[in-house]
Tab-separated table of C-alpha atoms in Angstrom:
chain	number	residue	atom	x	y	z
A	1	ASP	CA	272.060	30.255	-4.133
A	2	ALA	CA	271.848	28.097	-7.172
A	3	LYS	CA	274.209	25.503	-7.709
A	4	THR	CA	276.150	25.594	-10.945
A	5	THR	CA	277.789	22.748	-13.127
A	6	GLN	CA	280.726	23.292	-15.298
A	7	PRO	CA	283.027	20.732	-16.997
A	8	THR	CA	285.838	19.875	-15.208
A	9	SER	CA	288.277	21.097	-17.960
A	10	MET	CA	288.479	22.414	-21.390
A	11	ASP	CA	291.413	22.678	-24.028
A	12	CYS	CA	291.559	25.767	-26.631
A	13	ALA	CA	293.798	26.694	-29.263
A	14	GLU	CA	295.665	29.885	-29.016
A	15	GLY	CA	294.008	32.714	-31.210
A	16	ARG	CA	290.600	30.567	-31.089
A	17	ALA	CA	287.540	31.486	-29.292
A	18	ALA	CA	286.980	29.705	-25.884
A	19	ASN	CA	283.518	28.861	-25.153
A	20	LEU	CA	283.076	28.251	-21.427
A	21	PRO	CA	279.660	26.442	-20.686
A	22	CYS	CA	277.732	26.772	-17.292
A	23	ASN	CA	274.596	25.077	-16.263
A	24	HIS	CA	272.329	26.860	-13.705
A	25	SER	CA	268.974	25.223	-14.121
A	26	THR	CA	267.511	26.350	-10.518
A	27	ILE	CA	268.499	29.896	-11.091
A	28	SER	CA	265.937	31.984	-9.451
A	29	GLY	CA	264.535	35.415	-11.070
A	30	ASN	CA	266.559	37.906	-9.522
A	31	GLU	CA	269.764	35.978	-9.030
A	32	TYR	CA	273.053	37.081	-11.102
A	33	VAL	CA	275.387	35.320	-12.995
A	34	TYR	CA	279.078	35.952	-12.578
A	35	TRP	CA	282.198	34.599	-14.148
A	36	TYR	CA	285.750	34.782	-12.168
A	37	ARG	CA	288.849	33.305	-13.109
A	38	GLN	CA	292.057	32.339	-11.132
A	39	ILE	CA	295.291	32.213	-12.817
A	40	HIS	CA	297.733	29.900	-11.280
A	41	SER	CA	299.041	31.297	-7.956
A	42	GLN	CA	296.731	34.518	-7.920
A	43	GLY	CA	293.772	35.461	-6.498
A	44	PRO	CA	290.348	35.135	-8.152
A	45	GLN	CA	289.779	38.038	-10.928
A	46	TYR	CA	286.329	39.535	-11.758
A	47	ILE	CA	285.552	38.926	-15.603
A	48	ILE	CA	281.790	39.724	-16.261
A	49	HIS	CA	278.288	39.361	-14.793
A	50	GLY	CA	274.819	39.737	-16.265
A	51	LEU	CA	270.969	38.869	-15.163
A	52	LYS	CA	269.122	38.276	-18.363
A	53	ASN	CA	270.913	40.030	-21.534
A	54	ASN	CA	274.065	39.192	-22.811
A	55	GLU	CA	277.115	41.239	-21.790
A	56	THR	CA	280.226	42.000	-23.263
A	57	ASN	CA	283.246	43.800	-21.913
A	58	GLU	CA	286.767	44.127	-22.912
A	59	MET	CA	287.781	41.020	-21.495
A	60	ALA	CA	284.768	38.562	-22.529
A	61	SER	CA	281.283	37.768	-23.909
A	62	LEU	CA	278.497	36.483	-21.592
A	63	ILE	CA	275.688	34.744	-23.314
A	64	ILE	CA	272.738	33.859	-21.158
A	65	THR	CA	269.934	31.651	-22.709
A	66	GLU	CA	266.398	32.896	-22.395
A	67	ASP	CA	265.021	30.719	-19.909
A	68	ARG	CA	268.550	31.487	-17.753
A	69	LYS	CA	269.159	27.809	-17.116
A	70	SER	CA	272.597	28.040	-18.662
A	71	SER	CA	275.084	30.580	-19.835
A	72	THR	CA	278.468	30.574	-21.774
A	73	LEU	CA	281.435	32.710	-21.453
A	74	ILE	CA	283.292	33.380	-24.505
A	75	LEU	CA	286.862	34.475	-24.856
A	76	PRO	CA	287.081	35.863	-28.426
A	77	HIS	CA	290.612	35.425	-29.076
A	78	ALA	CA	291.993	32.920	-26.674
A	79	THR	CA	296.016	33.916	-25.347
A	80	LEU	CA	298.312	31.634	-23.298
A	81	ARG	CA	297.828	34.078	-20.687
A	82	ASP	CA	294.175	33.280	-20.433
A	83	THR	CA	295.161	29.640	-19.011
A	84	ALA	CA	293.133	29.647	-15.708
A	85	VAL	CA	290.234	28.097	-13.546
A	86	TYR	CA	287.152	29.565	-14.605
A	87	TYR	CA	284.569	30.160	-12.066
A	88	CYS	CA	280.414	30.629	-12.783
A	89	ILE	CA	278.758	31.692	-9.923
A	90	VAL	CA	275.139	32.822	-9.648
A	91	ARG	CA	274.362	35.244	-6.848
A	92	LEU	CA	271.518	36.819	-5.244
A	93	PRO	CA	271.409	40.776	-4.669
A	94	ILE	CA	271.674	42.024	-1.471
A	95	GLY	CA	268.617	41.863	0.893
A	96	SER	CA	267.517	41.314	4.238
A	97	SER	CA	268.543	37.699	4.438
A	98	ASN	CA	271.277	37.635	1.715
A	99	THR	CA	274.783	39.225	2.097
A	100	GLY	CA	275.654	38.926	-1.467
A	101	LYS	CA	278.477	36.620	-1.111
A	102	LEU	CA	280.090	34.638	-3.749
A	103	ILE	CA	279.862	30.862	-3.491
A	104	PHE	CA	282.687	29.221	-5.849
A	105	GLY	CA	282.508	25.778	-7.035
A	106	GLN	CA	285.304	23.475	-8.648
A	107	GLY	CA	285.258	25.594	-12.022
A	108	THR	CA	286.421	24.667	-15.347
A	109	THR	CA	290.663	24.494	-16.080
A	110	LEU	CA	290.858	26.068	-19.256
A	111	GLN	CA	294.162	25.161	-21.081
A	112	VAL	CA	295.011	27.256	-24.021
A	113	LYS	CA	297.745	25.395	-26.403
A	114	PRO	CA	299.856	26.947	-28.828
B	1	GLU	CA	294.600	52.268	-8.054
B	2	ALA	CA	296.540	50.032	-5.647
B	3	GLY	CA	295.024	46.541	-5.388
B	4	VAL	CA	294.283	44.528	-2.211
B	5	ALA	CA	297.537	44.182	-0.318
B	6	GLN	CA	298.186	41.021	1.944
B	7	SER	CA	301.006	39.838	4.085
B	8	PRO	CA	302.797	37.504	4.609
B	9	ARG	CA	302.889	36.077	1.272
B	10	TYR	CA	304.025	32.568	2.770
B	11	LYS	CA	304.139	30.988	6.090
B	12	ILE	CA	305.189	27.906	7.549
B	13	ILE	CA	304.242	26.575	11.292
B	14	GLU	CA	303.846	23.786	13.285
B	15	LYS	CA	300.536	22.506	14.428
B	16	ARG	CA	299.232	23.904	17.696
B	17	GLN	CA	301.368	27.391	16.746
B	18	SER	CA	299.498	30.205	16.201
B	19	VAL	CA	299.584	32.589	12.940
B	20	ALA	CA	298.002	35.749	11.746
B	21	PHE	CA	297.218	37.417	8.519
B	22	TRP	CA	296.798	40.972	7.452
B	23	CYS	CA	295.000	42.371	4.670
B	24	ASN	CA	294.831	46.150	3.635
B	25	PRO	CA	291.606	46.551	0.995
B	26	ILE	CA	291.428	48.979	-1.852
B	27	SER	CA	290.737	52.435	-0.264
B	28	GLY	CA	287.113	53.124	-0.002
B	29	HIS	CA	285.877	49.712	-0.069
B	30	ALA	CA	283.466	48.960	2.414
B	31	THR	CA	283.236	45.348	2.269
B	32	LEU	CA	286.251	42.907	3.288
B	33	TYR	CA	286.251	39.275	2.918
B	34	TRP	CA	288.484	36.308	4.287
B	35	TYR	CA	288.448	33.158	2.077
B	36	GLN	CA	290.195	29.594	2.545
B	37	GLN	CA	290.999	28.079	-0.542
B	38	ILE	CA	292.476	24.501	0.044
B	39	LEU	CA	294.287	22.785	-2.992
B	40	GLY	CA	292.352	21.880	-5.717
B	41	GLN	CA	288.883	23.563	-4.276
B	42	GLY	CA	287.361	26.882	-5.088
B	43	PRO	CA	287.729	29.537	-2.430
B	44	LYS	CA	285.434	29.169	0.590
B	45	LEU	CA	284.209	32.370	2.527
B	46	LEU	CA	285.286	32.679	6.142
B	47	ILE	CA	283.974	35.747	7.045
B	48	GLN	CA	282.486	38.940	5.704
B	49	PHE	CA	282.704	42.521	7.138
B	50	GLN	CA	280.651	45.796	6.075
B	51	ASN	CA	282.760	48.628	7.240
B	52	ASN	CA	283.953	47.095	10.817
B	53	GLY	CA	281.030	44.946	11.479
B	54	VAL	CA	280.539	41.197	10.861
B	55	VAL	CA	278.129	40.524	8.162
B	56	ASP	CA	278.582	36.771	7.853
B	57	ASP	CA	280.752	34.382	9.783
B	58	SER	CA	278.534	31.167	9.462
B	59	GLN	CA	281.560	29.278	7.794
B	60	LEU	CA	284.259	30.573	10.521
B	61	PRO	CA	285.619	27.790	12.947
B	62	LYS	CA	285.273	30.323	15.637
B	63	ASP	CA	286.804	27.821	18.177
B	64	ARG	CA	290.098	28.449	16.492
B	65	PHE	CA	289.943	31.187	14.073
B	66	SER	CA	289.078	34.853	14.840
B	67	ALA	CA	288.972	38.065	12.712
B	68	GLU	CA	288.792	41.641	12.981
B	69	ARG	CA	288.530	45.025	11.196
B	70	LEU	CA	289.295	47.613	13.392
B	71	LYS	CA	288.352	51.271	12.203
B	72	GLY	CA	286.840	49.614	9.079
B	73	VAL	CA	289.880	49.588	6.956
B	74	ASP	CA	292.660	46.983	7.420
B	75	SER	CA	291.822	43.706	8.643
B	76	THR	CA	293.592	40.509	10.537
B	77	LEU	CA	292.767	36.609	10.462
B	78	LYS	CA	294.339	34.737	13.201
B	79	ILE	CA	294.443	30.839	13.627
B	80	GLN	CA	295.155	29.488	17.137
B	81	PRO	CA	295.866	26.860	17.374
B	82	ALA	CA	296.528	25.803	14.065
B	83	LYS	CA	295.618	22.355	12.818
B	84	LEU	CA	296.992	20.343	9.695
B	85	GLU	CA	293.748	20.952	7.952
B	86	ASP	CA	294.321	24.698	7.985
B	87	SER	CA	296.924	24.438	5.301
B	88	ALA	CA	295.492	26.543	2.574
B	89	VAL	CA	295.897	29.957	0.869
B	90	TYR	CA	294.027	32.741	2.694
B	91	LEU	CA	292.733	35.233	0.245
B	92	CYS	CA	291.440	38.438	1.219
B	93	ALA	CA	289.144	40.452	-0.771
B	94	SER	CA	287.387	43.786	-0.927
B	95	SER	CA	284.321	45.466	-2.921
B	96	SER	CA	282.375	48.666	-2.923
B	97	ARG	CA	278.561	48.519	-2.597
B	98	SER	CA	276.298	50.145	-5.253
B	99	GLY	CA	272.604	49.638	-4.732
B	100	LEU	CA	271.306	46.324	-4.579
B	101	LEU	CA	274.449	44.774	-5.650
B	102	VAL	CA	277.723	44.603	-3.848
B	103	GLY	CA	280.367	45.224	-6.699
B	104	GLU	CA	282.855	43.089	-8.046
B	105	GLN	CA	285.293	41.680	-5.324
B	106	TYR	CA	288.931	42.296	-5.746
B	107	PHE	CA	291.361	39.803	-4.548
B	108	GLY	CA	294.757	40.227	-2.932
B	109	PRO	CA	297.519	37.521	-4.052
B	110	GLY	CA	296.747	35.448	-0.971
B	111	THR	CA	298.981	33.781	1.987
B	112	ARG	CA	299.980	30.514	1.453
B	113	LEU	CA	300.286	28.782	5.033
B	114	THR	CA	301.494	25.214	5.543
B	115	VAL	CA	301.007	23.577	8.816
B	116	THR	CA	303.731	20.791	9.669
């Protein structure tokens, strides 16, 4: 699976948009980009995923560059409850030699401040 | 919809003792995962089940760790004997499968193990 690079930490003011970058320059054509977050003392929580097109759901938006070498997770109006570690993961679909597993890196610690 | 259940939430044991963790996945989810998360790191997959068969256990320290998923539902993870470096949070997750993608994984709250 492709390796991802994320900043170690970021701050964001409450009510403002949080933009979390992720670099995945070695991503292959059939690998998906997934985002999970982990609030303190809880298990990770799925946020969103995409392949080529930008995606939006009730939690966030995912912007993937045209060359697919990087992406940005956008939390449009960050709240204090969005303080968490955010993981960007690239993942192959299930195949004869792939189980579809997630490989977590260190993630980005997002601190939302009042 | 009930989430992934895990027990116990916390466990403290001495090194060389044995410990077992239990996981009940979301109803109908065929895929079950056990992860180990050491403080300050991301979760690391230990073992993945598809129904009651093992799909991936390449990262499981098989000399001391074992896991089973009888009847393709609940699962237990055992450590025998425990070492100090096994202190971590053990997370269970489950997912359904749709086509070429395994659906998003739903995680339980985890079991925090401290080995003294």
